[in-house]
Short mmCIF file of C-alpha atoms and ligand atoms in Angstrom, two decimals:
data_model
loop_
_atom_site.label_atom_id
_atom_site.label_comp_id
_atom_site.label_asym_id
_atom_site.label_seq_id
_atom_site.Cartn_x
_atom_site.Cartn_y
_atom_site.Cartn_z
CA UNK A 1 6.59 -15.96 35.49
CA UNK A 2 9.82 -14.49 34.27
CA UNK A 3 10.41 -10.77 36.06
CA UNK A 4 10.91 -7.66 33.51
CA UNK A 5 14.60 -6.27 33.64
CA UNK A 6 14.04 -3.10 34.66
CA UNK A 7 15.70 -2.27 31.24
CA UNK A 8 13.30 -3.83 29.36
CA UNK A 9 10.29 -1.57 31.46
CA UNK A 10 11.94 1.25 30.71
CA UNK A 11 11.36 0.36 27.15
CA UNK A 12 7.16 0.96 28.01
CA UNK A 13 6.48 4.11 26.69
CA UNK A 14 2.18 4.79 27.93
CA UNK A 15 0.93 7.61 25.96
CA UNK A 16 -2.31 5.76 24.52
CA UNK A 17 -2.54 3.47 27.24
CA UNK A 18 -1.50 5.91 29.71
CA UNK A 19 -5.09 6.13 31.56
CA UNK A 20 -5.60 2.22 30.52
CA UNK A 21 -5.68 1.34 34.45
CA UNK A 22 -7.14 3.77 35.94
CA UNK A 23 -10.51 3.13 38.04
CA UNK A 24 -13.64 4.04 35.42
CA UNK A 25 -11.14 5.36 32.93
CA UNK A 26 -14.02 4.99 30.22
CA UNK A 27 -15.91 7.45 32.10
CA UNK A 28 -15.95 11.37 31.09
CA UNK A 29 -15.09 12.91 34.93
CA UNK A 30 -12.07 10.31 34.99
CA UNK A 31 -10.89 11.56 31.79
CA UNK A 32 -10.87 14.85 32.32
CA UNK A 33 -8.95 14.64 35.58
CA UNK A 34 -6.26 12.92 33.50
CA UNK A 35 -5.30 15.83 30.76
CA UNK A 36 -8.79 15.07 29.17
CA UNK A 37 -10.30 17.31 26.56
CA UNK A 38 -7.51 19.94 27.59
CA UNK A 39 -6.18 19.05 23.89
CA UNK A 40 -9.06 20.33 22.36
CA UNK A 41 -9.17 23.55 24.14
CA UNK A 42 -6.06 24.12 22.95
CA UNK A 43 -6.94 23.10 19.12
CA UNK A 44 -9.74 24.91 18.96
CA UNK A 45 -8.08 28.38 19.47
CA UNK A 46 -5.58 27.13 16.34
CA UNK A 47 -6.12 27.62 13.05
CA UNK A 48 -7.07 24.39 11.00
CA UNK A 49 -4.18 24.57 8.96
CA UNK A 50 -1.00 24.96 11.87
CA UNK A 51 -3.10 21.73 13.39
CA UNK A 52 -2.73 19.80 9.98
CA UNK A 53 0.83 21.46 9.51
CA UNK A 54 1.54 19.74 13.58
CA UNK A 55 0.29 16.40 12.72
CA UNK A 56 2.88 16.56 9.47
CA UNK A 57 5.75 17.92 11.47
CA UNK A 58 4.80 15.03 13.96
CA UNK A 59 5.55 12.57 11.25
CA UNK A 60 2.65 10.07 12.46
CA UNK A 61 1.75 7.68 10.13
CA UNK A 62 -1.27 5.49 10.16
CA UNK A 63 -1.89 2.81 12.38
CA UNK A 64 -4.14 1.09 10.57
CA UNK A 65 -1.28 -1.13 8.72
CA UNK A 66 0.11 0.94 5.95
CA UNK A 67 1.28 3.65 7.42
CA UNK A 68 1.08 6.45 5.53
CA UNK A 69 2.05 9.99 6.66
CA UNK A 70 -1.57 11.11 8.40
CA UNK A 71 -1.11 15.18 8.18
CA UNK A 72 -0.36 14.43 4.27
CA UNK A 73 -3.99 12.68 4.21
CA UNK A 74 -5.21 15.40 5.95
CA UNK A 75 -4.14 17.96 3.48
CA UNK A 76 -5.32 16.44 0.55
CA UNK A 77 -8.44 17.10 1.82
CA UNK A 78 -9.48 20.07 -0.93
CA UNK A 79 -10.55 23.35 0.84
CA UNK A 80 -13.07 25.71 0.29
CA UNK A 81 -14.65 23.45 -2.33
CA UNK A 82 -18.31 24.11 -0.73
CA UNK A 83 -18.92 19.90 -0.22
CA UNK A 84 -19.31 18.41 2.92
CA UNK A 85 -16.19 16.75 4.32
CA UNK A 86 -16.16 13.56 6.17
CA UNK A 87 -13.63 11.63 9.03
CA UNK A 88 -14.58 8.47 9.59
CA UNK A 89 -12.74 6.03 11.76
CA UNK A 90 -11.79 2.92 10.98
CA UNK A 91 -12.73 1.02 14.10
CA UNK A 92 -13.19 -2.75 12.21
CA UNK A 93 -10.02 -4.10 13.73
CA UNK A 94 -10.36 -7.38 11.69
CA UNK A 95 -6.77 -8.44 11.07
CA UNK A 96 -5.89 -11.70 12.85
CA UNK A 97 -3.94 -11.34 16.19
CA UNK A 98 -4.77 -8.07 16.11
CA UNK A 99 -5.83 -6.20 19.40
CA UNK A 100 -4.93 -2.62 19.87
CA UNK A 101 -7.98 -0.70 18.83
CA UNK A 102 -10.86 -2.27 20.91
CA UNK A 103 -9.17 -2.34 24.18
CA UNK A 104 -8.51 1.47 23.61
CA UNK A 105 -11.94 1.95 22.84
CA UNK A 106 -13.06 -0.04 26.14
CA UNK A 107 -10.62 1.62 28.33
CA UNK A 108 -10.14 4.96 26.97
CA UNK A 109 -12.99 5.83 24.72
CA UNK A 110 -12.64 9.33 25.03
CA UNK A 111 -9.41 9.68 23.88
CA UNK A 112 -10.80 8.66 20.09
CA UNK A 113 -13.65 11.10 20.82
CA UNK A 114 -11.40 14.09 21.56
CA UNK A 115 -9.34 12.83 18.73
CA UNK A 116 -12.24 12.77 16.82
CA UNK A 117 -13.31 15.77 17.06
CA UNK A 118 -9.24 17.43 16.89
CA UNK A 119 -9.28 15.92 13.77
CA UNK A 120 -12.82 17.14 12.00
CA UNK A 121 -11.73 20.76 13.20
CA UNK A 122 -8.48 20.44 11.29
CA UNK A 123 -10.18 18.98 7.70
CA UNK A 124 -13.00 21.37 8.41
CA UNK A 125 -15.69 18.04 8.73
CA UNK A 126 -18.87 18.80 10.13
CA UNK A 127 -19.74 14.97 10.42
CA UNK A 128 -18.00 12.21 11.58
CA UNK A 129 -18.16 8.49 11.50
CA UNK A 130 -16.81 5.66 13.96
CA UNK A 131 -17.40 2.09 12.19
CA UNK A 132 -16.88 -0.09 14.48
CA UNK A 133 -17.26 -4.12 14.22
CA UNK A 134 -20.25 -5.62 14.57
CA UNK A 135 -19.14 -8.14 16.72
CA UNK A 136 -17.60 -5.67 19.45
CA UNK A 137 -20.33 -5.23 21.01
CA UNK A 138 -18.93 -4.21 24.68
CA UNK A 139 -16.26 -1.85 23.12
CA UNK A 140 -19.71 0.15 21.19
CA UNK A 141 -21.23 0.30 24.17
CA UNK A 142 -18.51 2.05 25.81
CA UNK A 143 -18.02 4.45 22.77
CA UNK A 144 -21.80 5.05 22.30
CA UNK A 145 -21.59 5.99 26.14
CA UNK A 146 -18.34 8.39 25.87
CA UNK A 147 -20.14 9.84 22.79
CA UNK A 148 -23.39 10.82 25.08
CA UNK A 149 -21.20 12.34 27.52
CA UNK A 150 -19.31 14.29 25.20
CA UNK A 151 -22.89 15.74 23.66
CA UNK A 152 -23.95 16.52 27.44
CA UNK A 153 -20.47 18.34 28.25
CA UNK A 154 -21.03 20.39 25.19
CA UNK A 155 -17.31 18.70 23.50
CA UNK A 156 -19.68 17.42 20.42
CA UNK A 157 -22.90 19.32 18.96
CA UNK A 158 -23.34 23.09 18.33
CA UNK A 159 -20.85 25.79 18.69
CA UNK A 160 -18.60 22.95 20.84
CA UNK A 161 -16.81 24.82 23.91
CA UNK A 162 -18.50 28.31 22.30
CA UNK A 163 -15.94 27.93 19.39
CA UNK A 164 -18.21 28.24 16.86
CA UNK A 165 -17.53 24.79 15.54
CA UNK A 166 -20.43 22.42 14.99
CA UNK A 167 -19.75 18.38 15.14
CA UNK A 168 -22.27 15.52 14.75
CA UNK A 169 -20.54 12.20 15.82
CA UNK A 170 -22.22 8.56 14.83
CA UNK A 171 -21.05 5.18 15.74
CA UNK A 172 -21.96 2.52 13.65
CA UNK A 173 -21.84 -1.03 13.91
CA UNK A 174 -20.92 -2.78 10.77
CA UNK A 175 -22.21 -6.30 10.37
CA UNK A 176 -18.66 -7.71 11.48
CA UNK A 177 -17.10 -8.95 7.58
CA UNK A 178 -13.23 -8.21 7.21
CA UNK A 179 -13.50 -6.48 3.92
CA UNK A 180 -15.06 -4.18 5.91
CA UNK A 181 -12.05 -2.53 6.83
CA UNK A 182 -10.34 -1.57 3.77
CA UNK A 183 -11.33 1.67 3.77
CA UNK A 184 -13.38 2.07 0.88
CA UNK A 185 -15.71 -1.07 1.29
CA UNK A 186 -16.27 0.30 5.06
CA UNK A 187 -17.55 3.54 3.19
CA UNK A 188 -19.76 1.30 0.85
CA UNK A 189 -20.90 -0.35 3.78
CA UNK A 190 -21.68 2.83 5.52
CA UNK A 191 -23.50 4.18 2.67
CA UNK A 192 -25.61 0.95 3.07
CA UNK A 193 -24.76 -0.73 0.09
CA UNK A 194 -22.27 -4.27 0.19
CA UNK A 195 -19.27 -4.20 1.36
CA UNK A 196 -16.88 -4.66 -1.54
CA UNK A 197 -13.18 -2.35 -2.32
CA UNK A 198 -14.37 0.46 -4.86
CA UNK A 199 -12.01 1.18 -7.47
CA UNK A 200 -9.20 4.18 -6.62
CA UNK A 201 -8.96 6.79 -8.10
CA UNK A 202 -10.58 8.40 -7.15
CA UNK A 203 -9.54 8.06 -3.94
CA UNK A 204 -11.43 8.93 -0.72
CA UNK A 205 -10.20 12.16 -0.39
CA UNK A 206 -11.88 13.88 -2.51
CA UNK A 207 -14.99 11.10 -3.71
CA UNK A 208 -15.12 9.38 -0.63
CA UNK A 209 -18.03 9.43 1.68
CA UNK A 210 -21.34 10.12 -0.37
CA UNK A 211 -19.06 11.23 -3.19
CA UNK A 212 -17.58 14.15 -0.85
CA UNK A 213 -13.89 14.55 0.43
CA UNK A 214 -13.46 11.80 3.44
CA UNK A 215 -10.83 11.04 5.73
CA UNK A 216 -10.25 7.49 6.56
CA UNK A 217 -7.60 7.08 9.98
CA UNK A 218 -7.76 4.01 12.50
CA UNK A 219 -8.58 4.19 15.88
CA UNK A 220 -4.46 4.43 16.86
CA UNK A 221 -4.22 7.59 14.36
CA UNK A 222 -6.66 9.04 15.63
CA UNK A 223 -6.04 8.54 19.45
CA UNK A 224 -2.73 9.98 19.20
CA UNK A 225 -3.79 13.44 17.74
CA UNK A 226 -4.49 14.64 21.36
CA UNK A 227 -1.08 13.67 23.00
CA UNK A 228 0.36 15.29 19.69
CA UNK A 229 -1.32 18.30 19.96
CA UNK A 230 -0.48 18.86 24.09
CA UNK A 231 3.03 17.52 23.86
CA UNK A 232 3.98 19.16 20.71
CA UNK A 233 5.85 17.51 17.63
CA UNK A 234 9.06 17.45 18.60
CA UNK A 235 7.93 15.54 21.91
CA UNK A 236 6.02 13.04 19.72
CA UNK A 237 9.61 12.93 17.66
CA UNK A 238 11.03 12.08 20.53
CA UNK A 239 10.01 8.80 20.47
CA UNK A 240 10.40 5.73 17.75
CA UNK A 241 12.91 6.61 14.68
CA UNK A 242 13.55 8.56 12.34
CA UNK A 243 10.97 7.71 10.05
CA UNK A 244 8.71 5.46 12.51
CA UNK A 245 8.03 8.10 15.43
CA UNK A 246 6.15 7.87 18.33
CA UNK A 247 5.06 5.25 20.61
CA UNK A 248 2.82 1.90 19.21
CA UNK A 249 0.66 -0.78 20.74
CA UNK A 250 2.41 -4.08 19.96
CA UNK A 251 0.02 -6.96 20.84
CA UNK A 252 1.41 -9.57 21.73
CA UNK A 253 -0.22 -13.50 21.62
CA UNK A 254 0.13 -17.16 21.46
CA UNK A 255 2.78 -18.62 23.56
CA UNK A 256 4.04 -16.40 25.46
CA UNK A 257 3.94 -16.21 29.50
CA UNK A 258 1.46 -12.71 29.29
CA UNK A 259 -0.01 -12.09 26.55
CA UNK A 260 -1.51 -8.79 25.80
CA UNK A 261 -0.50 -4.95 25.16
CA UNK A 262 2.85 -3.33 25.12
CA UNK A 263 2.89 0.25 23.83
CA UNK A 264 6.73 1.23 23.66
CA UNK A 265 8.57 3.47 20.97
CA UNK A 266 8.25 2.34 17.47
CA UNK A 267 11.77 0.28 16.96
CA UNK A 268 11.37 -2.24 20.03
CA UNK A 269 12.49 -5.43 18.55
CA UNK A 270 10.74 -9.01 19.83
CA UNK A 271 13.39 -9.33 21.78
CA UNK A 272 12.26 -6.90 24.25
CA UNK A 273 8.65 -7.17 23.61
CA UNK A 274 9.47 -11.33 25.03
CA UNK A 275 10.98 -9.59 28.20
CA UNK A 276 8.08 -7.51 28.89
CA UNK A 277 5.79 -10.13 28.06
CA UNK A 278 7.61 -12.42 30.69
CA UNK A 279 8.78 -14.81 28.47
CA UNK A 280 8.42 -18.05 25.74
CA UNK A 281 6.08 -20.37 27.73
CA UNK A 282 8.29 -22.51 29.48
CA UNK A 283 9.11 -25.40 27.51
CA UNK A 284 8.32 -23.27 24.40
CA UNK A 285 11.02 -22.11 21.95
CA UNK A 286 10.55 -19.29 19.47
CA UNK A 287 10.08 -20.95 16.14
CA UNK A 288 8.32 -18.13 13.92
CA UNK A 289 5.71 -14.93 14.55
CA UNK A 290 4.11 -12.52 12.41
CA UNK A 291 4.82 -9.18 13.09
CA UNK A 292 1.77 -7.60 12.26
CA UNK A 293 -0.93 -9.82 11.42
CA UNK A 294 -1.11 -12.64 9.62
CA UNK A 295 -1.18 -10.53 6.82
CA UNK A 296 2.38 -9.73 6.82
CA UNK A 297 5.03 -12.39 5.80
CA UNK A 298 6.51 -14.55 8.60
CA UNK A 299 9.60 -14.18 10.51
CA UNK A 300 11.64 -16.98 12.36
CA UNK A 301 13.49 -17.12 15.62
CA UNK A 302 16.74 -15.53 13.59
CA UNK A 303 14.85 -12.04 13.03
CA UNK A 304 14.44 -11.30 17.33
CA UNK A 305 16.28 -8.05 17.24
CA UNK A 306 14.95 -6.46 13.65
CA UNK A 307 13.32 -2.67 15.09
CA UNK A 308 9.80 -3.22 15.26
CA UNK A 309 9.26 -0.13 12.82
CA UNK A 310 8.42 0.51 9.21
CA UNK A 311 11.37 0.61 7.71
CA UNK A 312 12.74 -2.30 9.98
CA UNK A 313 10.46 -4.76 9.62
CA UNK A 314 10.84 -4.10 5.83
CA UNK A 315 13.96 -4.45 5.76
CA UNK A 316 13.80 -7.79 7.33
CA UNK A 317 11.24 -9.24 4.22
CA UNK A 318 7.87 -8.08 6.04
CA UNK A 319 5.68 -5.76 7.08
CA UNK A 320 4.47 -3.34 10.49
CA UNK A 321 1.14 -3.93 9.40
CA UNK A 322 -0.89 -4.23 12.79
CA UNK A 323 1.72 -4.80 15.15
CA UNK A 324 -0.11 -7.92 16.08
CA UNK A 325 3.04 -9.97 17.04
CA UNK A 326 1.56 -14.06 16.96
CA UNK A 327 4.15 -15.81 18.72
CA UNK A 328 4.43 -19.64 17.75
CA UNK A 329 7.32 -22.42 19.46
CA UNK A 330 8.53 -25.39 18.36
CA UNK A 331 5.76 -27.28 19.43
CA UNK A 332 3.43 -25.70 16.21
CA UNK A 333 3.17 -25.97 12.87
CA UNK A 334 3.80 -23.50 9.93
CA UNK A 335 2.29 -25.34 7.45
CA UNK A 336 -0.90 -26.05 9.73
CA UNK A 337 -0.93 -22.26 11.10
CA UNK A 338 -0.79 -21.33 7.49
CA UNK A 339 -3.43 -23.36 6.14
CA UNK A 340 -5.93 -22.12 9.38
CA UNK A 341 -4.71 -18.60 7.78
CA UNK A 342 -6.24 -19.67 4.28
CA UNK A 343 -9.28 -20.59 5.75
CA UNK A 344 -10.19 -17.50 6.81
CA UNK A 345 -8.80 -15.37 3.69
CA UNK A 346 -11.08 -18.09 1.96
CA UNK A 347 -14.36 -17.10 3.96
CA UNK A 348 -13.58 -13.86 4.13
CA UNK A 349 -12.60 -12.93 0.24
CA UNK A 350 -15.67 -11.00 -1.09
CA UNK A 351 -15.59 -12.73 -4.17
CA UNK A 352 -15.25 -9.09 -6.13
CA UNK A 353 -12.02 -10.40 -8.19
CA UNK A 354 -11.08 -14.03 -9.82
CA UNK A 355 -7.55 -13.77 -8.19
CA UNK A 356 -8.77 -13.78 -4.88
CA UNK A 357 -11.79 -15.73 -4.66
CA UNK A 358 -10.71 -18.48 -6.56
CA UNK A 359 -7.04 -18.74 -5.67
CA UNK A 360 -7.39 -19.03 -1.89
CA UNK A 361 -10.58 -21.24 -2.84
CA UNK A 362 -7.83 -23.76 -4.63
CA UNK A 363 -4.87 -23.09 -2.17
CA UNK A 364 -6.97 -24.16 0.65
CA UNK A 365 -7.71 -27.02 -0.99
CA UNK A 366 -3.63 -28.15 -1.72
CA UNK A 367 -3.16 -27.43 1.77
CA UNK A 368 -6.04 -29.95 2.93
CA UNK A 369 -4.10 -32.72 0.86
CA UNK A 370 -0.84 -31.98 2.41
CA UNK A 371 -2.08 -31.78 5.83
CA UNK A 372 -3.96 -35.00 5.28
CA UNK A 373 -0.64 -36.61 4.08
CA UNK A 374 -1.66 -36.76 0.30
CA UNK A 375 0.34 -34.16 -0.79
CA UNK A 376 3.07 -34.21 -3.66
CA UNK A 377 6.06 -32.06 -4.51
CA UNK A 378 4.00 -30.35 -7.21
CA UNK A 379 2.00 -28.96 -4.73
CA UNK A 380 4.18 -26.75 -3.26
CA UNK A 381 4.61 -25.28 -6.86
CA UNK A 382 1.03 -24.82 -7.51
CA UNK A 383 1.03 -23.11 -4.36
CA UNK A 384 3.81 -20.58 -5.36
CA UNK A 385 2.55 -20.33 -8.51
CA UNK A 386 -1.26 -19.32 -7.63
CA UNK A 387 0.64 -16.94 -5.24
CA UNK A 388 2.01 -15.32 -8.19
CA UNK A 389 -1.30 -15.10 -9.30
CA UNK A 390 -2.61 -13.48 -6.47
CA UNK A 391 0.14 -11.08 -5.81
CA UNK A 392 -0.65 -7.81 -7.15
CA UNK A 393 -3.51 -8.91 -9.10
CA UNK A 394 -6.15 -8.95 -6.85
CA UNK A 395 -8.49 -6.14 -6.54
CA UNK A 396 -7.66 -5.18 -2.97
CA UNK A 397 -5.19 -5.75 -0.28
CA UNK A 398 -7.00 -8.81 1.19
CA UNK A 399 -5.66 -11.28 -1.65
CA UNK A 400 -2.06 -9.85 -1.54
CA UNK A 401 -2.42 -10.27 2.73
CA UNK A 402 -3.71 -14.26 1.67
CA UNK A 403 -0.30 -14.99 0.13
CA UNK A 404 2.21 -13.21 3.10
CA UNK A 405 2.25 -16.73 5.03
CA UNK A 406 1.98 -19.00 2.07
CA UNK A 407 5.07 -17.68 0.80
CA UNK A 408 7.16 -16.96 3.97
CA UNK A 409 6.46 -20.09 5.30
CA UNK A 410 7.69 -21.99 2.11
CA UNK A 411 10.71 -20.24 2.39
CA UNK A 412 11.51 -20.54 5.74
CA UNK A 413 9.96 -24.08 6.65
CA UNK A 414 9.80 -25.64 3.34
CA UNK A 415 10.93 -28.75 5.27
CA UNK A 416 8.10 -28.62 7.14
CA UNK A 417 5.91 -29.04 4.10
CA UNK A 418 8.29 -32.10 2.65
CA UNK A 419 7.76 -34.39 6.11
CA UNK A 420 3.98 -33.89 5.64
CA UNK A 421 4.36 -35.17 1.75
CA UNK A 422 7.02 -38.05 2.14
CA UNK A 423 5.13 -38.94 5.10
CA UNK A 424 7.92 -38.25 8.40
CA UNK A 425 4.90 -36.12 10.19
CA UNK A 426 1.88 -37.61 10.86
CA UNK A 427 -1.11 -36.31 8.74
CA UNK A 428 -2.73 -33.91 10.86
CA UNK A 429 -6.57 -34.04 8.69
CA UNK A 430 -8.47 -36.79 8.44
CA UNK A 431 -9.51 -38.11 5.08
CA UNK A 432 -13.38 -36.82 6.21
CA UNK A 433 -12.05 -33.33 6.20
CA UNK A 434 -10.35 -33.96 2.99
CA UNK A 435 -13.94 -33.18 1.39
CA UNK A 436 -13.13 -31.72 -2.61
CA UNK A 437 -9.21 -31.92 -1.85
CA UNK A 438 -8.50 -32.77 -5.01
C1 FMN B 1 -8.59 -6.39 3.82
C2 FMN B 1 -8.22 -5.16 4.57
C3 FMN B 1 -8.67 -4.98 5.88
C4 FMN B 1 -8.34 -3.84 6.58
N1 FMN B 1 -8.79 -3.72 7.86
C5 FMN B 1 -8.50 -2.59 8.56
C6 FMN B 1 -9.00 -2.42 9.88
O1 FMN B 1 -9.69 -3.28 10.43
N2 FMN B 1 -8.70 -1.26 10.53
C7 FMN B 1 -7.93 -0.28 9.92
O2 FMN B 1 -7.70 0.77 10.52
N3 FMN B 1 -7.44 -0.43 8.69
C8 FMN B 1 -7.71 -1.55 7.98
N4 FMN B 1 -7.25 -1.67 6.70
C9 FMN B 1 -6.49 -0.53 6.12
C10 FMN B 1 -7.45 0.55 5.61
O3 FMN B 1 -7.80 0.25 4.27
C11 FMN B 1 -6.81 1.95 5.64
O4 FMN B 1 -5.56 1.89 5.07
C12 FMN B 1 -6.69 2.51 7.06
O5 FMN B 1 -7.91 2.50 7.74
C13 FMN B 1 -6.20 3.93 6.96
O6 FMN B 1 -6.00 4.47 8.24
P1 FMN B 1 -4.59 4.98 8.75
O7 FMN B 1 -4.00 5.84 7.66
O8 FMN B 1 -4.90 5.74 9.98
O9 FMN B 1 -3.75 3.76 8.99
C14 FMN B 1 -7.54 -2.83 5.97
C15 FMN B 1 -7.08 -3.01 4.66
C16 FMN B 1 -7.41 -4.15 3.98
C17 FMN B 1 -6.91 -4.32 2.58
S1 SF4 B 2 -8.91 -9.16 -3.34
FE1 SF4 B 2 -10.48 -10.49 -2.43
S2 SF4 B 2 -11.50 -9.20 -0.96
FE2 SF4 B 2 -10.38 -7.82 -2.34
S3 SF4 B 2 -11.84 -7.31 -3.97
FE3 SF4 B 2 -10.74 -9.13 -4.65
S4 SF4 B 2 -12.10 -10.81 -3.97
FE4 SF4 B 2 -12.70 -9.02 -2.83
#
């Protein structure tokens, strides 16, 4: 194992993961030895409003992928309008590669509880929602227990720390489909109905939840309005760039020496993410890596210092997204990494729109014929072309997400492609799996 410069740890910023390795972190009495729940004392003697206005001058955005400006969200929240208001948090963490949310809800589950329940006081919700995948099953256990504990310490329920302020907190367990977390299937799905996009506007801040004004934030966004609210704005500025601030979770995976979590300021490039992470494998090279799910378009070895923040990554043809950084050598394939992409765009495209559902139907199919060495240059067109298709037709983000690697990968490693069709690399399906290919 390669040793971190010390540099490069000085690059680790731990505000989320701060309590990460602590003994029975997940457990209330730990948590409140370690600044716990001393955020919401503090909120709850603010006015709503100053704690929305702090989470603007904080400049957090979300960390759910798109990053928009979270005390703007907040705000559009209407006021005084005599409806219910909802927050519900987007705990689905479905993109591939990523990892950020679920280990935070493991390790740390109260710090999305006190988040939580920061957050409801500041949109004035008297309800709120964690959705968390079905499949997570230790992670809701964890949460479910943090939520007890909270009701028994008198942080959730009626009149919460003799405030006044009444909260109601569920967790529910969706049925574990990645459409579930674009934000307004998740509410469909909550509601009890499928789980398919609904059509915006209007959006979910003011018909949202049962028709009622609803935040949506991710587990991250949510997390980090405690530290915000005890270290104040400019402390939050501190960190990350001008427009990106704060610290992020960057997971990092695939062939690298240790894999896992890195939370440093936004605007760590891969480079130092590599030295934290102790390194390619050895024998590995850097070849390409998403940086922030395979939903985002692909970089290549040439892109290891672009800042790891919005703007950045942008800049550099792709998107934050997830921070999910899938690290891939020499010894893997774009075109076969791509095609394992479709696959799951294909199974997990809701059918709702024709662009979508049939396009990564048919793209998975070209790809089968390449891979199986029965490819042909017009291939690669129809592939470009349904991408066109796709690309800001489809209904929802899923269908734009499908095309990120089909694209990036044809325009970095279009060479790639041409030794699977004039035959230099060896076909890597078997005519069997070449089922309705064609
Ligand atoms: C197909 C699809 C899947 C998504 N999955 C998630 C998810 O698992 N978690 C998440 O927070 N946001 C996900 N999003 C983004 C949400 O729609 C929404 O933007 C986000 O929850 C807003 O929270 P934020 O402002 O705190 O980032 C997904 C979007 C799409 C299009
Ligand atoms: S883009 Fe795909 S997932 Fe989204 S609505 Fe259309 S079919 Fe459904």
């Amino acid at each position: 194992m390669t040793t971190p410069r010390p540099e490069t740890v000085a690059k680790l910023t731990p505000v989320l993961t701060k309590r990460w390795l602590s003994p029975d972190a997940w457990r209330i009495g730990t948590y409140e030895q370690l600044d716990g729940y001393a955020a919401l004392r503090k909120a709850l003697k603010a006015h709503p409003d100053d704690l929305i206005q702090l989470i603007k001058d904080s400049g957090l955005r979300g960390r759910g992928g798109a990053g928009f400006p979270t005390g703007l969200k907040w705000g559009f929240i209407p006021q005084g309008d005599g409806k219910p208001h909802y927050l519900v948090v987007n705990a689905d963490e479905g993109e591939p590669g990523t990892c950020k949310d679920l280990p935070l809800m493991t390790h740390d589950p109260h710090a999305l509880v006190e988040g939580v329940i920061i957050a409801s006081y500041a949109i004035r919700a008297a309800r709120a929602y964690i959705y968390i995948r079905g499949e997570a099953v230790h992670a809701a256990r964890r949460l479910r227990n943090a939520v007890q504990e909270a009701y028994d310490k008198g942080y959730l329920g009626r009149n919460i720390l003799r405030s006044g302020y009444d909260l109601e907190l569920v967790v529910h367990s969706g049925a574990g489909a990645y459409i579930c977390g674009e934000e307004t299937a998740l509410l469909d799905s909550l509601e009890g109905f499928r789980g398919q996009p609904r059509l915006r506007p209007p959006f979910p801040a003011t018909h949202g939840l049962y028709a009622s004004p609803t935040v949506v934030n991710n587990v991250g966004t949510i997390a980090s309005v405690p530290p915000i609210v005890l270290g104040g704005a400019d402390w939050w500025k501190s960190m990350g760039t001008e427009k990106s601030s704060g610290p992020m979770i960057y997971s990092l995976s695939g062939r690298v020496v240790n894999p896992g979590q890195y939370e440093c300021s936004m605007g760590v490039t891969l480079r130092e993410l590599l030295e934290l992470a102790g390194g390619m494998q050895p024998g590995h090279n850097l070849r390409f890596w998403t940086p922030g799910g395979s939903s985002t378009p692909l970089l290549a070895a040439e892109h290891l210092d672009v800042p790891l923040d919005f703007e950045g990554v942008a800049a550099a043809g792709s998107i934050l997204g997830t921070t999910a950084t899938q690290i891939f050598s020499d010894q893997d394939c774009p075109v076969y990494a791509t095609y394992r992409w479709l696959e799951f765009y294909h199974h997990e495209s809701c059918g709702k729109c024709t662009p979508c559902r049939e396009g990564n139907y048919w793209m998975v199919r070209v790809y089968r014929r390449i891979l199986a060495g029965q490819g042909t240059h017009e291939d690669l067109d129809t592939l470009l072309d349904t991408c066109d298709n796709i690309l800001g037709r489809s209904f929802c983000g899923l269908g734009d997400g499908a095309t990120s690697s089909v694209t990036s990968s044809l325009k970095y490693f279009k060479q790639d492609y041409l030794d699977y069709i004039e035959g230099r690399t060896a076909p890597k399906l078997s005519d069997k799996q070449l089922v309705g290919a064609h």
